[in-house]
PDB file of C-alpha atoms in Angstrom:
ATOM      1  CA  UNK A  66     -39.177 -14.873  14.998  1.00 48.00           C
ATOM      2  CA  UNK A  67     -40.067 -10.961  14.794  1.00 49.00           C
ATOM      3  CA  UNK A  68     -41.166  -9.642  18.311  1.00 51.00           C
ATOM      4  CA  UNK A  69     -44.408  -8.600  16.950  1.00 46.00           C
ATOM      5  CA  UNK A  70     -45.207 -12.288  16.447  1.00 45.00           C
ATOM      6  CA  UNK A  71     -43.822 -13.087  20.017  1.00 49.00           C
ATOM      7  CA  UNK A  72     -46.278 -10.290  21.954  1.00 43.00           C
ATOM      8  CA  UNK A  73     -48.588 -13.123  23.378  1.00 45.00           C
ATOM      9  CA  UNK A  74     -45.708 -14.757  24.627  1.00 49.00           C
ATOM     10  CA  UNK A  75     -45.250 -12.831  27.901  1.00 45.00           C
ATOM     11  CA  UNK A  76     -44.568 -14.204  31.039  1.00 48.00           C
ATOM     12  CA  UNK A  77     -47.452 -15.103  33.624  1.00 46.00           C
ATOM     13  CA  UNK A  78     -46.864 -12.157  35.727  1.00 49.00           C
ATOM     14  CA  UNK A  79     -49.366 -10.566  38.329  1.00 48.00           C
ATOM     15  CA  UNK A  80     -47.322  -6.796  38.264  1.00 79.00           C
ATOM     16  CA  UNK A  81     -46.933  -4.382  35.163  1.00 89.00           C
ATOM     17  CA  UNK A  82     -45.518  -1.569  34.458  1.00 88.00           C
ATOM     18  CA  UNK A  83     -48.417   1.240  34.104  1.00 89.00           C
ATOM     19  CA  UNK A  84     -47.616   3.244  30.640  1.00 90.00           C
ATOM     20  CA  UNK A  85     -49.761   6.863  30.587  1.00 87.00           C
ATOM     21  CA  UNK A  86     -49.944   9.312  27.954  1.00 84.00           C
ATOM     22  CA  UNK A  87     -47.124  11.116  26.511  1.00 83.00           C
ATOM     23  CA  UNK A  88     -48.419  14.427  26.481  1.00 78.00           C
ATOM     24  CA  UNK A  89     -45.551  16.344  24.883  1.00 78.00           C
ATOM     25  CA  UNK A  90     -45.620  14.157  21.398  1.00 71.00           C
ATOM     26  CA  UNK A  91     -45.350  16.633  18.307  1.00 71.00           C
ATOM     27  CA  UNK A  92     -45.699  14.082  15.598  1.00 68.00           C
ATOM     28  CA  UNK A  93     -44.996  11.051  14.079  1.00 66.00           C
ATOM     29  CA  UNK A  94     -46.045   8.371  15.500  1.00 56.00           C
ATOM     30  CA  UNK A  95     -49.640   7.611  16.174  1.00 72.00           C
ATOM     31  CA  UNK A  96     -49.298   6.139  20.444  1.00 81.00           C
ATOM     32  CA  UNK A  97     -46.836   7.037  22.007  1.00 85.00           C
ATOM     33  CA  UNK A  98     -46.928   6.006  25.745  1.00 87.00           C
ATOM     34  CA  UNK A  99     -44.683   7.127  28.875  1.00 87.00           C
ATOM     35  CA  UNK A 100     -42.975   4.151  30.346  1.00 89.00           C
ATOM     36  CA  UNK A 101     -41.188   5.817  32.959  1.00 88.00           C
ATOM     37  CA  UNK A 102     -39.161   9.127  33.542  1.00 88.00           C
ATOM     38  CA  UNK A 103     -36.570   8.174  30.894  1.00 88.00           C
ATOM     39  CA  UNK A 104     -38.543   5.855  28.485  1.00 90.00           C
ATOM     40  CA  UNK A 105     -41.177   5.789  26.359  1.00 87.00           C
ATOM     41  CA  UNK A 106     -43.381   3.561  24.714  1.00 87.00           C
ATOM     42  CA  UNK A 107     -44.528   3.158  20.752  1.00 85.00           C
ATOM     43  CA  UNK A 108     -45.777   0.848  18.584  1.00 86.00           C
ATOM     44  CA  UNK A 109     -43.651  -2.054  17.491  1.00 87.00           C
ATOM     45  CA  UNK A 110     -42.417  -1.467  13.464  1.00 88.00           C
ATOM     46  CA  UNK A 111     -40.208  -4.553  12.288  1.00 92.00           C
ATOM     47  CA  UNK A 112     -37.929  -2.331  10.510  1.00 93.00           C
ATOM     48  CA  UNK A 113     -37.367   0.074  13.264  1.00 90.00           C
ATOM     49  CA  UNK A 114     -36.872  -3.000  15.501  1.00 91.00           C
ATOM     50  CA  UNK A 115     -34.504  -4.775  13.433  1.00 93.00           C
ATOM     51  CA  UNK A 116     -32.897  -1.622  13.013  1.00 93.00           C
ATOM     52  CA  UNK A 117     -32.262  -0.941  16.422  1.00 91.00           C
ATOM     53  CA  UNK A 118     -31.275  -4.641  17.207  1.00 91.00           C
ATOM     54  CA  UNK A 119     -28.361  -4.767  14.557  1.00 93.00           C
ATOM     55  CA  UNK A 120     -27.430  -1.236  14.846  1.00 93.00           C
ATOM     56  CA  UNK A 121     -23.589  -0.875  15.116  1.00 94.00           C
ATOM     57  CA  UNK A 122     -22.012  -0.165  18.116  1.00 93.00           C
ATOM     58  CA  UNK A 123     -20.233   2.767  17.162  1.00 95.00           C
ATOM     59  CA  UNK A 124     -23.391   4.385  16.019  1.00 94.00           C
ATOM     60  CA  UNK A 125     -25.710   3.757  19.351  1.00 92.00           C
ATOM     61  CA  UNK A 126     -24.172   6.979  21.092  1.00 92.00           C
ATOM     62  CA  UNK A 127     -26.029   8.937  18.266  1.00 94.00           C
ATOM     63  CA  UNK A 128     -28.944   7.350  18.163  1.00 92.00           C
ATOM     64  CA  UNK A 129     -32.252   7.219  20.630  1.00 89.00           C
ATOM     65  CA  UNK A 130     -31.404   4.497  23.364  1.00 89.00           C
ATOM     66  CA  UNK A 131     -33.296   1.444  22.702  1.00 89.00           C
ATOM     67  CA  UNK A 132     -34.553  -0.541  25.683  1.00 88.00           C
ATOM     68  CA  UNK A 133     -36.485  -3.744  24.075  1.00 88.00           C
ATOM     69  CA  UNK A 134     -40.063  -4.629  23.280  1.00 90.00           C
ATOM     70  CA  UNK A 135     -42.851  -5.007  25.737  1.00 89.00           C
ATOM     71  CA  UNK A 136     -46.386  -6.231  25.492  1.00 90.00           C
ATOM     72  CA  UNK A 137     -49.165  -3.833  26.536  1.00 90.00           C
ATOM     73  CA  UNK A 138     -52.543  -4.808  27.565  1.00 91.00           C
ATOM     74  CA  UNK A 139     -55.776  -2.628  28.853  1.00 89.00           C
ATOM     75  CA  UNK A 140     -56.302  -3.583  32.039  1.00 90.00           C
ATOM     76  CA  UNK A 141     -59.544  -2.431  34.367  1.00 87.00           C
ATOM     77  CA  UNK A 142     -58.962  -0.659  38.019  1.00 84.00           C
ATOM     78  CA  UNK A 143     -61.817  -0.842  40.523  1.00 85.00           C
ATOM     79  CA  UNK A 144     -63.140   2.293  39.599  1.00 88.00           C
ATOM     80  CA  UNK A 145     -63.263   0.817  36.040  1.00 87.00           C
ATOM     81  CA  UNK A 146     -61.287   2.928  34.457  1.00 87.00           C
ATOM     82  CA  UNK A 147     -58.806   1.865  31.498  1.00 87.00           C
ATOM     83  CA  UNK A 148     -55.362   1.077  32.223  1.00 88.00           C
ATOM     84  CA  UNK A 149     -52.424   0.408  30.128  1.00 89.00           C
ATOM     85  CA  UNK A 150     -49.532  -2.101  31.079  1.00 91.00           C
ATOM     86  CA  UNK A 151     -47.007  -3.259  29.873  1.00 92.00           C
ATOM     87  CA  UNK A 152     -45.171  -6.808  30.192  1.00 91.00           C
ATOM     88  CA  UNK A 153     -41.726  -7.853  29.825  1.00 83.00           C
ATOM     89  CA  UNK A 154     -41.728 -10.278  26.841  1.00 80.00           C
ATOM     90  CA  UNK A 155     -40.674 -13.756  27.993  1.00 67.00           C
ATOM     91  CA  UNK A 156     -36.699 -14.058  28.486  1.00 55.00           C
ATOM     92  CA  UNK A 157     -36.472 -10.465  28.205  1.00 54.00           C
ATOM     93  CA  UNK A 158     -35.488  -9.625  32.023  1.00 46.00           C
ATOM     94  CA  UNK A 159     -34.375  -5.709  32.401  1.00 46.00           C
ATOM     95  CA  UNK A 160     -34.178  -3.279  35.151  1.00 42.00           C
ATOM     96  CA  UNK A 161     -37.078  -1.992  34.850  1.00 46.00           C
ATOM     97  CA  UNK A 162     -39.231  -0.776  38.182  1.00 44.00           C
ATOM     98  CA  UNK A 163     -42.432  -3.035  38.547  1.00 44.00           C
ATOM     99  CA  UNK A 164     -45.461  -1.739  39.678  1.00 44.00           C
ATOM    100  CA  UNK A 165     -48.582  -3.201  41.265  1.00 43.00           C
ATOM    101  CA  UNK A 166     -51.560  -3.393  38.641  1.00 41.00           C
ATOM    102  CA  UNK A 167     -54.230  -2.178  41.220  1.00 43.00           C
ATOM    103  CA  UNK A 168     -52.058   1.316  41.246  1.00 48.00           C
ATOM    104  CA  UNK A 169     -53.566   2.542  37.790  1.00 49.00           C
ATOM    105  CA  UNK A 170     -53.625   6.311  38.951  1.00 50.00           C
ATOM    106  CA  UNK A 171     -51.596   8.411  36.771  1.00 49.00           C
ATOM    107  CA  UNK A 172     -49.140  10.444  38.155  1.00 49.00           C
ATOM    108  CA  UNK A 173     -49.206  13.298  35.662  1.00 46.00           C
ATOM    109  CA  UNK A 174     -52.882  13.364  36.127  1.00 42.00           C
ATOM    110  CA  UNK A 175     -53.166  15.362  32.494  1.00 40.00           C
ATOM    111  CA  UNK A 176     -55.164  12.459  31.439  1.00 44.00           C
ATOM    112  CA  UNK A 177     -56.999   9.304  33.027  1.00 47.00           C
ATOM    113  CA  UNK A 178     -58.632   6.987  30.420  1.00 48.00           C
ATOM    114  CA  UNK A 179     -61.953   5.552  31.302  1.00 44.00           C
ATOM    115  CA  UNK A 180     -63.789   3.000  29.409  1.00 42.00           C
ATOM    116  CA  UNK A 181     -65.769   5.678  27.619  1.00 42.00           C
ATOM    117  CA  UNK A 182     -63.281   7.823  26.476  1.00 41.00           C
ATOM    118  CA  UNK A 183     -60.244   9.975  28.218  1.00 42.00           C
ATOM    119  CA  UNK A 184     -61.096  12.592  30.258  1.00 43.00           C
ATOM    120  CA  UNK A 185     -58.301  15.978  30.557  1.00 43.00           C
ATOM    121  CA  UNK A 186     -57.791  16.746  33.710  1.00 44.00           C
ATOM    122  CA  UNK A 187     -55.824  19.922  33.257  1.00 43.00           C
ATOM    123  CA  UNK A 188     -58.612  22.075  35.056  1.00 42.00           C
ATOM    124  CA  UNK A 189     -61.618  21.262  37.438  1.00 45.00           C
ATOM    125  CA  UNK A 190     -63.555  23.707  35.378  1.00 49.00           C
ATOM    126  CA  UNK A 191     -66.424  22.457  32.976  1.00 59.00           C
ATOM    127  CA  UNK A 192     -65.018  21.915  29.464  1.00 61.00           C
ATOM    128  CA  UNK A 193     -66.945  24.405  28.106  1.00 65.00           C
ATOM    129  CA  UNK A 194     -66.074  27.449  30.553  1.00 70.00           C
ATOM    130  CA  UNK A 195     -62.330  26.138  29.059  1.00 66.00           C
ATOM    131  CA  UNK A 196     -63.777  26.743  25.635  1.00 69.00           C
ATOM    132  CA  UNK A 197     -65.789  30.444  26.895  1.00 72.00           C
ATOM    133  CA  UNK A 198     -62.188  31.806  28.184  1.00 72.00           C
ATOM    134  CA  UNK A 199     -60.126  30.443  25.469  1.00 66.00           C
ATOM    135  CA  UNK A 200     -62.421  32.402  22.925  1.00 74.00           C
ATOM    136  CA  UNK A 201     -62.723  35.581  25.139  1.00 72.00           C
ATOM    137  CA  UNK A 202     -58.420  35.357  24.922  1.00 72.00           C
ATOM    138  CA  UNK A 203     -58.484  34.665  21.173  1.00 70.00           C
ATOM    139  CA  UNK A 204     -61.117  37.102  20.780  1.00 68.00           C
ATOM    140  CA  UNK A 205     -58.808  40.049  22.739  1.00 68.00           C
ATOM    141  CA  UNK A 206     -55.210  38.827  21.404  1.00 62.00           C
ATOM    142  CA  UNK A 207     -57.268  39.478  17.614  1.00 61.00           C
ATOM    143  CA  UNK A 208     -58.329  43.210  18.983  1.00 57.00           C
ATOM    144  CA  UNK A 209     -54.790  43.525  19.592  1.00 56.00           C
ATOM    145  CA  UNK A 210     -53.614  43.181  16.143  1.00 53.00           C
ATOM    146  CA  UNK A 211     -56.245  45.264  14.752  1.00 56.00           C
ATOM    147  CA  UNK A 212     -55.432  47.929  16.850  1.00 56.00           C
ATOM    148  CA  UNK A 213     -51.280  47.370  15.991  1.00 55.00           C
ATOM    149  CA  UNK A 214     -52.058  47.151  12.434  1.00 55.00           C
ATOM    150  CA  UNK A 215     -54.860  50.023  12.080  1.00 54.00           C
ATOM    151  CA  UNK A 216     -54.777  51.519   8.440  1.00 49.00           C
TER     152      UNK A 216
END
């Protein structure tokens, strides 16, 4: 049976591992999730799964390192704010650092998710002074060209 029919079949566990943003995605997939320093997270495709689980082992040193499937859940903290976690799938046992669940604060702290919606936490400063300067910059890097490229 394909892993993506197996994701409610997760151990009874009280401890996760807390997944957070991947903020340095360029493209292609749609979620793609930080599991830990060296891993990240994305959602399950059967081909790319089966791929990865008959790949040769000749051919592994030039591919991504695959590290198994996980089930992910949104999970509440007390400040209600919305977690990701991920499970080990039942019989699936790695090496993989577990965390307590009431820990949900990111480390990166680029981005928190609330129940709402996420929240960047790049700057303290009001989104919309963000938006004022970033204008003011676009605005003077665009004088700059004019006055490069006068006629």
């Amino acid at each position: 049976m394909s892993p993506a029919f197996r994701t409610m079949d997760v151990e009874p566990r009280t401890k996760g591992i807390l997944l957070e943003p991947f903020v340095h995605q360029v493209g292609g997939h749609s979620c793609v999730l930080r599991f830990n320093e060296t891993t990240l997270c994305k959602p399950l495709v059967p081909r790319e799964h089966q791929f990865y689980e008959t790949l040769p082992a000749e051919m592994r040193r030039f591919t991504p390192q695959y590290k198994g499937v996980v089930s992910v859940r949104f999970e509440e903290d007390e400040d209600r704010n919305l977690c990701l976690i991920a499970y080990p799938l039942k019989g699936d046992h790695g090496t993989v650092d577990i965390v307590d669940n009431s820990d949900c604060e990111p480390k990166s702290k680029l981005l928190r998710w609330t129940n709402k919606k996420h929240h960047a936490l790049e700057t303290e400063k009001n989104p919309k002074d963000w938006v004022r300067q970033h204008r003011k910059e676009e605005k003077m890097k665009s004088h700059k060209l004019e006055e490069e490229f006068e006629w």
